[in-house]
Coordinates of N, CA and C in Angstrom, one line a residue:
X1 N 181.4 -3.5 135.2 CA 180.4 -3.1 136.2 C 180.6 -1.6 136.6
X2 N 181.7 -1.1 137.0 CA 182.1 0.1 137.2 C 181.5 0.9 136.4
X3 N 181.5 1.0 135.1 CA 181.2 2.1 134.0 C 179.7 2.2 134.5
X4 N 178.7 1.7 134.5 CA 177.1 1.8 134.7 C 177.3 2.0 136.3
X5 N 177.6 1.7 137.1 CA 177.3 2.3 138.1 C 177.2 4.0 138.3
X6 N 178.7 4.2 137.2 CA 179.4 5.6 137.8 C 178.4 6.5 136.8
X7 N 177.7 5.7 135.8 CA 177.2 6.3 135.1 C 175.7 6.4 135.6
X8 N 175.4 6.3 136.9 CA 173.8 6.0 137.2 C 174.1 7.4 138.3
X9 N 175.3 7.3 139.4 CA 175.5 7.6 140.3 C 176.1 9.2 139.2
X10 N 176.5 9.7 138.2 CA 177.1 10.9 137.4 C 175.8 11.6 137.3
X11 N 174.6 10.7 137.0 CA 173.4 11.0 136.7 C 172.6 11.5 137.7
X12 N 172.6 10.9 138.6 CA 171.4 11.0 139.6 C 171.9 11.6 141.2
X13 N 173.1 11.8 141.2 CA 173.8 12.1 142.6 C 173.0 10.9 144.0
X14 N 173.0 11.5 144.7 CA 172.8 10.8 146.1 C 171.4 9.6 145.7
X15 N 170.2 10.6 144.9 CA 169.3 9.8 144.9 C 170.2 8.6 143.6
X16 N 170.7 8.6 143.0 CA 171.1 7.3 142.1 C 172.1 6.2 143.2
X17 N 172.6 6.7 144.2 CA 173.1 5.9 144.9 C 172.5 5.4 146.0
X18 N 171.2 6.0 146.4 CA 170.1 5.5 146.8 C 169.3 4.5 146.4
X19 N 169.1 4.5 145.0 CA 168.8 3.6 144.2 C 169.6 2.5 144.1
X20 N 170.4 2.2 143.9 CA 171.7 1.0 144.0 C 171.8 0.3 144.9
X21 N 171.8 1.2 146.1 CA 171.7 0.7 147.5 C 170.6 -0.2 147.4
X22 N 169.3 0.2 147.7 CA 167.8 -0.2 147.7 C 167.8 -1.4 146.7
X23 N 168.4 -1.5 145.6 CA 168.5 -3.1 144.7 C 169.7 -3.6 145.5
X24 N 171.1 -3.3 146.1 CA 171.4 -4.5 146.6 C 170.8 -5.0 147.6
X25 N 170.1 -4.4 148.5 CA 169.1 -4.9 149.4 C 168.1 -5.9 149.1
X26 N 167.6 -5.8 147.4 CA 166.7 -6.9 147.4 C 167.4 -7.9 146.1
X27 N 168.5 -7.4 145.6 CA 169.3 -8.4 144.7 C 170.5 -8.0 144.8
X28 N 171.4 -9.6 146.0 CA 172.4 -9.1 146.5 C 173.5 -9.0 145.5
X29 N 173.0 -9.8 144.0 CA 174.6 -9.6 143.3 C 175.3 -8.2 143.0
X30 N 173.9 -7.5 143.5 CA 174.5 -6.0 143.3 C 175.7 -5.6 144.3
X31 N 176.3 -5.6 144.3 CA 176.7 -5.7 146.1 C 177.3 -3.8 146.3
X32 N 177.1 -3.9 147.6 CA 177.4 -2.3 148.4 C 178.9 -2.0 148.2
X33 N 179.5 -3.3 148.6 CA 180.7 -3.5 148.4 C 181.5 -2.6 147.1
X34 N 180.1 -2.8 145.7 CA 181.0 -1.8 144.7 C 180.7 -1.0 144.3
X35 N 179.6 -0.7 145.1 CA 179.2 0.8 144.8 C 179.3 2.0 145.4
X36 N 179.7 2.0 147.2 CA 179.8 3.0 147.5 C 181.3 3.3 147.6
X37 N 182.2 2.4 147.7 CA 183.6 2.9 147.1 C 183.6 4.2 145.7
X38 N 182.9 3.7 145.0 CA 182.7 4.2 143.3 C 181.9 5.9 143.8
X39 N 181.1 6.0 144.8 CA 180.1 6.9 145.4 C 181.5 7.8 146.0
X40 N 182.5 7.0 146.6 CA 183.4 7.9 147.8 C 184.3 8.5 146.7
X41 N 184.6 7.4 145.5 CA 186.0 7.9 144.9 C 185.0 9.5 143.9
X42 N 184.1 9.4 143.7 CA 183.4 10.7 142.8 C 183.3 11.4 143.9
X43 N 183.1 11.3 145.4 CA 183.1 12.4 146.1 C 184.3 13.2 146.6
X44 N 185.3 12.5 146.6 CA 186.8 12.9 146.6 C 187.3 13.7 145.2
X45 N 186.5 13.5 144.4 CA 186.7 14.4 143.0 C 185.8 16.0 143.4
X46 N 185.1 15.8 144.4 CA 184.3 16.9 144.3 C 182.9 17.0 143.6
X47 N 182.4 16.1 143.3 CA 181.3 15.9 142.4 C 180.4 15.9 143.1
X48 N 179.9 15.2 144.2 CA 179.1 15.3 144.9 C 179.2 15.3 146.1
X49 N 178.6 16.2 147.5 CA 178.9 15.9 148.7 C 178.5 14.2 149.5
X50 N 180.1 14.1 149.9 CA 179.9 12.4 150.8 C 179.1 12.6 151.9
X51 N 179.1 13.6 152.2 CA 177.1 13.2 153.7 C 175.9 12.8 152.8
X52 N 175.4 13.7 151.5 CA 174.7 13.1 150.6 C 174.4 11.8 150.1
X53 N 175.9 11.5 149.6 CA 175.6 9.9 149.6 C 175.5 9.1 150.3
X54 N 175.9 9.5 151.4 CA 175.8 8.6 152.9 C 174.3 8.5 153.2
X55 N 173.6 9.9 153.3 CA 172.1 9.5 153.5 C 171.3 9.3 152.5
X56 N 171.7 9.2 151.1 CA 171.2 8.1 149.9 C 170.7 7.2 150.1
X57 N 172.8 6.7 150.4 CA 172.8 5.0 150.4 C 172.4 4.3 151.6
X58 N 171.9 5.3 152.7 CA 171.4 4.6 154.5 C 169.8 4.7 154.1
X59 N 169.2 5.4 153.5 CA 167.7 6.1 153.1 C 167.4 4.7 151.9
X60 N 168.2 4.1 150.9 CA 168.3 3.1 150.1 C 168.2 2.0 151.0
X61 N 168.5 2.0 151.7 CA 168.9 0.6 152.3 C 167.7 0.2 153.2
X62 N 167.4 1.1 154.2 CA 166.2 1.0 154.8 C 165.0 0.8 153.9
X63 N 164.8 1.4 152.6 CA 163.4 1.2 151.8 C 163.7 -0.1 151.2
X64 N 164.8 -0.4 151.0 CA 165.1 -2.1 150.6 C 164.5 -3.1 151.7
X65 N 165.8 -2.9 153.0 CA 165.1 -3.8 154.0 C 163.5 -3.7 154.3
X66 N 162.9 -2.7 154.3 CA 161.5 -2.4 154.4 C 160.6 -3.5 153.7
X67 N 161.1 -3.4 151.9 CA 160.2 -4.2 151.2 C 160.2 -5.9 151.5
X68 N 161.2 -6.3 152.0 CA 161.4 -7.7 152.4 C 161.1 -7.6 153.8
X69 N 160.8 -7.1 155.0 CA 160.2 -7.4 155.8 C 158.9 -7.3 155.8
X70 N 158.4 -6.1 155.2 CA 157.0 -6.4 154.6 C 156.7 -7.5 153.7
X71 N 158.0 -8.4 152.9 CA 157.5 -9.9 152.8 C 156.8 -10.8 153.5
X72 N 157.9 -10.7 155.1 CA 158.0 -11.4 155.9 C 156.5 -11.5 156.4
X73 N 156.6 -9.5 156.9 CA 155.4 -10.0 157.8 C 153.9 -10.4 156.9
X74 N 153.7 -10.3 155.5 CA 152.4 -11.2 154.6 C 152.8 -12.3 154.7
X75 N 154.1 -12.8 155.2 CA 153.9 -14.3 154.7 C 153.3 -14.8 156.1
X76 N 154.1 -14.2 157.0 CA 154.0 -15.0 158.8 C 154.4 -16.2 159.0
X77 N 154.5 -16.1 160.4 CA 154.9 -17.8 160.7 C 154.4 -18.6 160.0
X78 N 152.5 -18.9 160.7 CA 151.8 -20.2 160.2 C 152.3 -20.5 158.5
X79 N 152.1 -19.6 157.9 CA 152.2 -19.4 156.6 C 153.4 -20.0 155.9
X80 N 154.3 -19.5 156.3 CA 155.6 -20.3 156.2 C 156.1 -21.2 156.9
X81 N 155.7 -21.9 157.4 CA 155.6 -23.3 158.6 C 155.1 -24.5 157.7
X82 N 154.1 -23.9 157.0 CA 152.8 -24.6 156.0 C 153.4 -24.7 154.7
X83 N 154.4 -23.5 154.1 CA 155.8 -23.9 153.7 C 156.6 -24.7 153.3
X84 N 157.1 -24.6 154.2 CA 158.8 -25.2 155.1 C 158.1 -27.1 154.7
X85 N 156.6 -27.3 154.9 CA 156.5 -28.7 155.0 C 156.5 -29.4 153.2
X86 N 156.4 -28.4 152.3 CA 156.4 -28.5 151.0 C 157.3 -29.1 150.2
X87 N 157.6 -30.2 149.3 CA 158.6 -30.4 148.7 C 159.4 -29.8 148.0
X88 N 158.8 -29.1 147.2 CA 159.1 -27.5 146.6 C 159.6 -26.4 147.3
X89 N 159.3 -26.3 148.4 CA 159.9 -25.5 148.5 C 161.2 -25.7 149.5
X90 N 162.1 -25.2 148.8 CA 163.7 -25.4 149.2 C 164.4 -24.4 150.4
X91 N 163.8 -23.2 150.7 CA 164.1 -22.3 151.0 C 164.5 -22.9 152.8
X92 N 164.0 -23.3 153.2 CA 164.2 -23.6 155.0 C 163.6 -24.7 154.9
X93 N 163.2 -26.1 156.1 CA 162.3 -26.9 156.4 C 161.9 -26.5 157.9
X94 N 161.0 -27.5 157.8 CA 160.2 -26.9 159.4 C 161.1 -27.1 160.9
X95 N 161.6 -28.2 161.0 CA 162.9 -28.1 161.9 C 163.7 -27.2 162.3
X96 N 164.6 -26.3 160.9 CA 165.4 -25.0 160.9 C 164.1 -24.2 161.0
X97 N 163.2 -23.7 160.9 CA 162.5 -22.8 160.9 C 161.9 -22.7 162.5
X98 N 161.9 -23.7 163.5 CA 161.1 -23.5 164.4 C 162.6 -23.1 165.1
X99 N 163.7 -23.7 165.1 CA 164.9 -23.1 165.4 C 165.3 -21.9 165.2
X100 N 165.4 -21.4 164.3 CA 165.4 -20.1 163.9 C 164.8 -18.9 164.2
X101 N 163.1 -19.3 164.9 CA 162.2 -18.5 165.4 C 162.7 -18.9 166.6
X102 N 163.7 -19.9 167.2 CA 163.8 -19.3 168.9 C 165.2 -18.4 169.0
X103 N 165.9 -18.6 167.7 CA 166.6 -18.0 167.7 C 167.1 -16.8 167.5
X104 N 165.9 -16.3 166.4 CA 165.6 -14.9 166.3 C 164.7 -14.2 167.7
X105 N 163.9 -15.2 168.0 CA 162.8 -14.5 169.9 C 164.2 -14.2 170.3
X106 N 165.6 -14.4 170.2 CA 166.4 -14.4 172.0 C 167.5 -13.4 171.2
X107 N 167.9 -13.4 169.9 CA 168.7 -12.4 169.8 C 168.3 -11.4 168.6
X108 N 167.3 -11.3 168.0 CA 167.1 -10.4 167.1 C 167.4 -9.2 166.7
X109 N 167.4 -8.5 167.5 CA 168.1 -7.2 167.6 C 169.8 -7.3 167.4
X110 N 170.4 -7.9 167.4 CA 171.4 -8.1 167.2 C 171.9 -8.7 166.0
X111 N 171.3 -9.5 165.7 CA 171.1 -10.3 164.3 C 170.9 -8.9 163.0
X112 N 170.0 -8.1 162.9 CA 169.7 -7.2 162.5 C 170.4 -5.8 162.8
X113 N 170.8 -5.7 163.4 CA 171.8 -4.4 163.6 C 172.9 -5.1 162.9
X114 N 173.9 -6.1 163.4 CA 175.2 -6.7 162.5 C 175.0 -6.9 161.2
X115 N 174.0 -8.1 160.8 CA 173.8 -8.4 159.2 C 174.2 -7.4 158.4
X116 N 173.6 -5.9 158.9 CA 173.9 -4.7 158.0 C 175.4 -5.1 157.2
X117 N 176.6 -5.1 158.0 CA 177.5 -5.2 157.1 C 178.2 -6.3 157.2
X118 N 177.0 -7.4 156.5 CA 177.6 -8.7 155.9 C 176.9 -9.0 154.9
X119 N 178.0 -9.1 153.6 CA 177.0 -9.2 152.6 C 176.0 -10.7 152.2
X120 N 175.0 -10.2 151.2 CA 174.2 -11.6 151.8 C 173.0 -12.0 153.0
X121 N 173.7 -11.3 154.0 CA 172.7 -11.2 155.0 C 172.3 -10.1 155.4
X122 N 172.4 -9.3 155.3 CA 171.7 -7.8 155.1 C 170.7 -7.7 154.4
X123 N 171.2 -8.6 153.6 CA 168.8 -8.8 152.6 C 168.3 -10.0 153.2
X124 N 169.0 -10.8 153.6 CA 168.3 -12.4 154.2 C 167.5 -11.6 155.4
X125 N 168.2 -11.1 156.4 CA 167.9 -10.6 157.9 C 166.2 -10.1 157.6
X126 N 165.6 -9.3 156.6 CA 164.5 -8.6 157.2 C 163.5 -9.3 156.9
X127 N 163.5 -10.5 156.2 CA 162.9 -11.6 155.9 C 162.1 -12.0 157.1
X128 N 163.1 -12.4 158.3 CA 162.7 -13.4 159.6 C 162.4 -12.4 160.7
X129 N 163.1 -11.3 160.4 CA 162.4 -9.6 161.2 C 160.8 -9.7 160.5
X130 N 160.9 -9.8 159.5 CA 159.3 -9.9 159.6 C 158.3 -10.5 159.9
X131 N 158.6 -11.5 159.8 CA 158.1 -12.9 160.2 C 157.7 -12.8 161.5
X132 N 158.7 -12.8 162.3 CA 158.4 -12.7 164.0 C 158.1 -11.0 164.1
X133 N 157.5 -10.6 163.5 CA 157.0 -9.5 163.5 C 157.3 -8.6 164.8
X134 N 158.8 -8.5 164.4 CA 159.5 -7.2 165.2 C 159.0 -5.6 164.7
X135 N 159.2 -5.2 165.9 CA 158.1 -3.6 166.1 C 159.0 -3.1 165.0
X136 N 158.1 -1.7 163.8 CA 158.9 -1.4 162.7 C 159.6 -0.4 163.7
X137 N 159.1 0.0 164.6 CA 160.0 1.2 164.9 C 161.2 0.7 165.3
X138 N 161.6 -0.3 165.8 CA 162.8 -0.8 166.6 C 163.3 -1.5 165.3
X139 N 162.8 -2.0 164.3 CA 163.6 -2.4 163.1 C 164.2 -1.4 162.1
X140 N 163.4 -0.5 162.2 CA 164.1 0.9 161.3 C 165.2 1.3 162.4
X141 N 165.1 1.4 163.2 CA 166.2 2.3 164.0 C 167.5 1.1 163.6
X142 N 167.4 0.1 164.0 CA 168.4 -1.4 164.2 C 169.5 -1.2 162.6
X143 N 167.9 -1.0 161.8 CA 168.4 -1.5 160.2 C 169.2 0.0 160.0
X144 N 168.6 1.3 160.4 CA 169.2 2.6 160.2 C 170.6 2.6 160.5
X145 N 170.6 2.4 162.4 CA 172.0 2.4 162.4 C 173.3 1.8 161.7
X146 N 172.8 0.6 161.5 CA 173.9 -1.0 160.8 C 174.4 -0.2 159.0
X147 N 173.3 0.5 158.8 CA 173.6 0.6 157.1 C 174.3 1.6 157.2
X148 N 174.3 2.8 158.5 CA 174.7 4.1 158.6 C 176.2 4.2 158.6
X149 N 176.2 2.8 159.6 CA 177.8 2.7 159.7 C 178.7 1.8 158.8
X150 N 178.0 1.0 158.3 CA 178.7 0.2 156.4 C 179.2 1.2 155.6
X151 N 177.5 2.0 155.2 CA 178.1 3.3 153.7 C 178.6 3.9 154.5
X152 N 179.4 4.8 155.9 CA 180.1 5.4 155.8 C 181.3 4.7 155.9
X153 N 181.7 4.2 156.4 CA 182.9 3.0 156.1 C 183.6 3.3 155.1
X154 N 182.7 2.3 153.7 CA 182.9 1.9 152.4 C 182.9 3.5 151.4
X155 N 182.5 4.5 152.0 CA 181.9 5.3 151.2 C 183.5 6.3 151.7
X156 N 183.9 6.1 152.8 CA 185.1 6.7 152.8 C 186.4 5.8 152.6
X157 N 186.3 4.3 152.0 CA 187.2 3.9 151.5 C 187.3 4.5 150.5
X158 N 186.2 4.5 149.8 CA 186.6 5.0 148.3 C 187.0 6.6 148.4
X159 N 187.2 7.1 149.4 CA 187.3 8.6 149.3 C 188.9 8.6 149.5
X160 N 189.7 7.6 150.9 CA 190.6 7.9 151.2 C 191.7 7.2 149.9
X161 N 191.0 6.0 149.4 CA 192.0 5.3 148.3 C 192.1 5.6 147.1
X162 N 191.2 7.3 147.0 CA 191.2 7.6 145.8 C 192.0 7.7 144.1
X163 N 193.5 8.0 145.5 CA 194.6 8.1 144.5 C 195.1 7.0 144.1
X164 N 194.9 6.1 144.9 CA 194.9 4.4 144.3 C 193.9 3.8 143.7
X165 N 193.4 5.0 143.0 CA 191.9 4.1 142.5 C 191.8 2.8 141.7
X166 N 192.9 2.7 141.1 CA 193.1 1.4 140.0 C 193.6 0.4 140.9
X167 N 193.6 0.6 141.9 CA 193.8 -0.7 142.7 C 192.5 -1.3 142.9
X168 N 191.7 -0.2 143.8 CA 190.1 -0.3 144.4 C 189.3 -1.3 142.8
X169 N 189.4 -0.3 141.9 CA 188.5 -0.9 140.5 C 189.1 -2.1 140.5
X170 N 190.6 -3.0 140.2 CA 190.6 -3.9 139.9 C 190.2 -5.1 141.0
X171 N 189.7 -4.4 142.1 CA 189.4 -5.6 143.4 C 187.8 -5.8 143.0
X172 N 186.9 -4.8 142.3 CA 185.7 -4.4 142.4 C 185.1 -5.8 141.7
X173 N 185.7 -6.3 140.8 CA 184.6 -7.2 140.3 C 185.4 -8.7 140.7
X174 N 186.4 -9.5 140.9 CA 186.0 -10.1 142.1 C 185.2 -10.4 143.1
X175 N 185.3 -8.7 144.0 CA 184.2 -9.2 145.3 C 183.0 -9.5 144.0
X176 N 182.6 -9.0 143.1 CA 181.0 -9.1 142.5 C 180.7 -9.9 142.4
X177 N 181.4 -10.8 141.2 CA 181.2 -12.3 141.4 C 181.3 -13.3 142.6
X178 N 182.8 -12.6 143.6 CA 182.5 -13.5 144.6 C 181.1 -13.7 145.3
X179 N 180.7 -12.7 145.3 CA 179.0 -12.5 145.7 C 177.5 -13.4 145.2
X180 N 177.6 -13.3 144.2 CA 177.5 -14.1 143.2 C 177.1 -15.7 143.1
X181 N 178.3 -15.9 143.1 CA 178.9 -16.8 143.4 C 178.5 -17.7 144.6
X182 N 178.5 -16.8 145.8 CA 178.0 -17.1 146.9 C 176.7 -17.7 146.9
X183 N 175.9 -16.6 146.5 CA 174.1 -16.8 146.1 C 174.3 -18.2 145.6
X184 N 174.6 -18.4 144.4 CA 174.6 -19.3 143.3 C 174.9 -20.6 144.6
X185 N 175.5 -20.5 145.2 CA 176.3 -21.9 146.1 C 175.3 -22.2 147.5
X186 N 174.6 -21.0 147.9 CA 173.4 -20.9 148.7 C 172.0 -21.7 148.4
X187 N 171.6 -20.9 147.5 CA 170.8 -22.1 146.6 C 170.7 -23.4 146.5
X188 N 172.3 -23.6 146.0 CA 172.4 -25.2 145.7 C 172.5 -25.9 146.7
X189 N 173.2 -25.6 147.8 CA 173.2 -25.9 149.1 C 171.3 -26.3 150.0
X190 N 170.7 -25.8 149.7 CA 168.9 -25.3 150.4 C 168.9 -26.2 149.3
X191 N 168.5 -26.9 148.0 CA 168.3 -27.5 147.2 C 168.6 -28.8 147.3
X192 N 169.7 -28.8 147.7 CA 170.3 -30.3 148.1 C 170.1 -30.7 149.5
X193 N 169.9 -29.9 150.8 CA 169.0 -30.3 151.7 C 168.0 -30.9 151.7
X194 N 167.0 -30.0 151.1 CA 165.5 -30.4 150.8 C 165.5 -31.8 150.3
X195 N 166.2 -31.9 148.7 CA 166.4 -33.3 148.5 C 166.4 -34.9 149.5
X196 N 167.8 -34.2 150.1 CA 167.7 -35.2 150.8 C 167.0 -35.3 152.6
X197 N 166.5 -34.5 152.7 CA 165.6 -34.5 153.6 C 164.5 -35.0 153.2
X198 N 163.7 -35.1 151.8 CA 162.9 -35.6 151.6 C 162.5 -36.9 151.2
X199 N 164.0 -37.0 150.9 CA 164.2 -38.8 150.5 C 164.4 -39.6 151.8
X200 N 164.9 -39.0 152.6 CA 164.8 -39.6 154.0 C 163.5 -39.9 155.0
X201 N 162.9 -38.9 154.7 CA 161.7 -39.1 154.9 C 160.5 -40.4 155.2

C-alpha cells in the first residue's frame, strides 16, 4: 500500500493528498491512518511543505464529508424511516433510527467535531448530520476543525518518526486491514440484526 500512495502523493503534492483524504472519507479502507504519516515522512525529506499537506488533507476531508451529508440531507428522515421499515435494508431499523435522531437533536455537534479522529466514524458521522439537517455552516466549521486537528497530528507523526521510518511502514498495513476488517465485521453485524429482527417479528 505504501508504494501507490507515495507514488500519488510524489505526483500530485498537497492536491494528491487531498485526494486520498477525500476517498478515505467516502471509502474508509483507505484509512488517514496511512497516509498522512507517508505525507509527514516526504515532508521531513523536504519534498513538500507540511502546512500544504495539512490544508490538502483538512480541504479533502471536508469535500468528502460534504458528499455524504449531501447523501443524507436527499435521503431525509421520512425517507429513511420508510427505509429502516424494509427487509433489505440492513443498514439501521426504525427503533435505532428514531433513537439516534434524539440522539443526534441533543448532542450533535459533538458527535461530529470528535468522529473526526475516529476511524470509521468520520465517514458514518455526515450521514445523520445530514439527515437531521444540521446548518452547513456549523457542519463545515465542526468537520473543519476535527480533520484540522487529526492531519496535523498524524501528519507530524510521520514527520517526527521519520528516522524510524521502517518502524511507522511496518505498522501501516496492519492498521489497513485492521480497518478493513472492521467494515467487513460492521456489515455483518447490521446483517445479522436485521435478520433476526425480522424473524422476530
Amino acid at each position: 500500500m505504501t508504494e501507490w500512495i507515495f507514488s500519488v502523493i510524489d505526483a500530485l503534492g498537497a492536491v494528491g493528498v487531498g485526494l486520498l483524504i477525500f476517498l478515505d472519507n467516502v471509502v474508509p479502507p483507505i484509512p488517514s491512518e496511512a497516509i498522512l504519516p507517508l505525507a509527514g515522512y516526504r515532508a521531513s525529506q523536504g519534498a513538500f511543505s507540511a502546512v500544504a499537506l495539512w490544508v490538502g488533507a483538512t480541504v479533502g476531508a471536508v469535500a468528502g464529508a460534504y458528499l455524504l451529508y449531501g447523501l443524507g440531507r436527499w435521503l431525509g428522515y421520512d425517507r429513511l424511516y420508510d427505509l429502516a421499515g424494509k427487509r433489505w435494508f440492513v443498514l439501521t431499523n426504525r427503533r435505532d433510527l428514531e433513537r439516534g435522531r434524539a440522539l443526534f437533536d441533543r448532542h450533535g455537534g459533538a458527535f461530529v467535531l470528535g468522529s473526526r479522529c475516529v476511524p470509521l466514524l468520520r465517514s458514518v458521522v455526515s450521514i445523520p448530520a445530514g439527515v437531521a439537517a444540521m446548518p452547513l455552516g456549523r457542519f463545515t466549521v465542526l468537520t473543519a476543525a476535527g480533520s484540522a486537528v487529526w492531519n496535523a497530528l498524524l501528519i507530524g507523526l510521520g514527520w517526527a518518526l521519520a528516522e524510524n521510518w521502517g518502524v511507522v511502514e511496518s505498522a501501516l498495513g496492519p492498521v489497513s486491514a485492521a480497518v478493513a476488517c472492521a467494515v467487513a465485521l460492521l456489515l455483518g453485524v447490521l446483517v445479522f440484526r436485521k435478520v433476526r429482527n425480522t424473524s422476530s417479528a
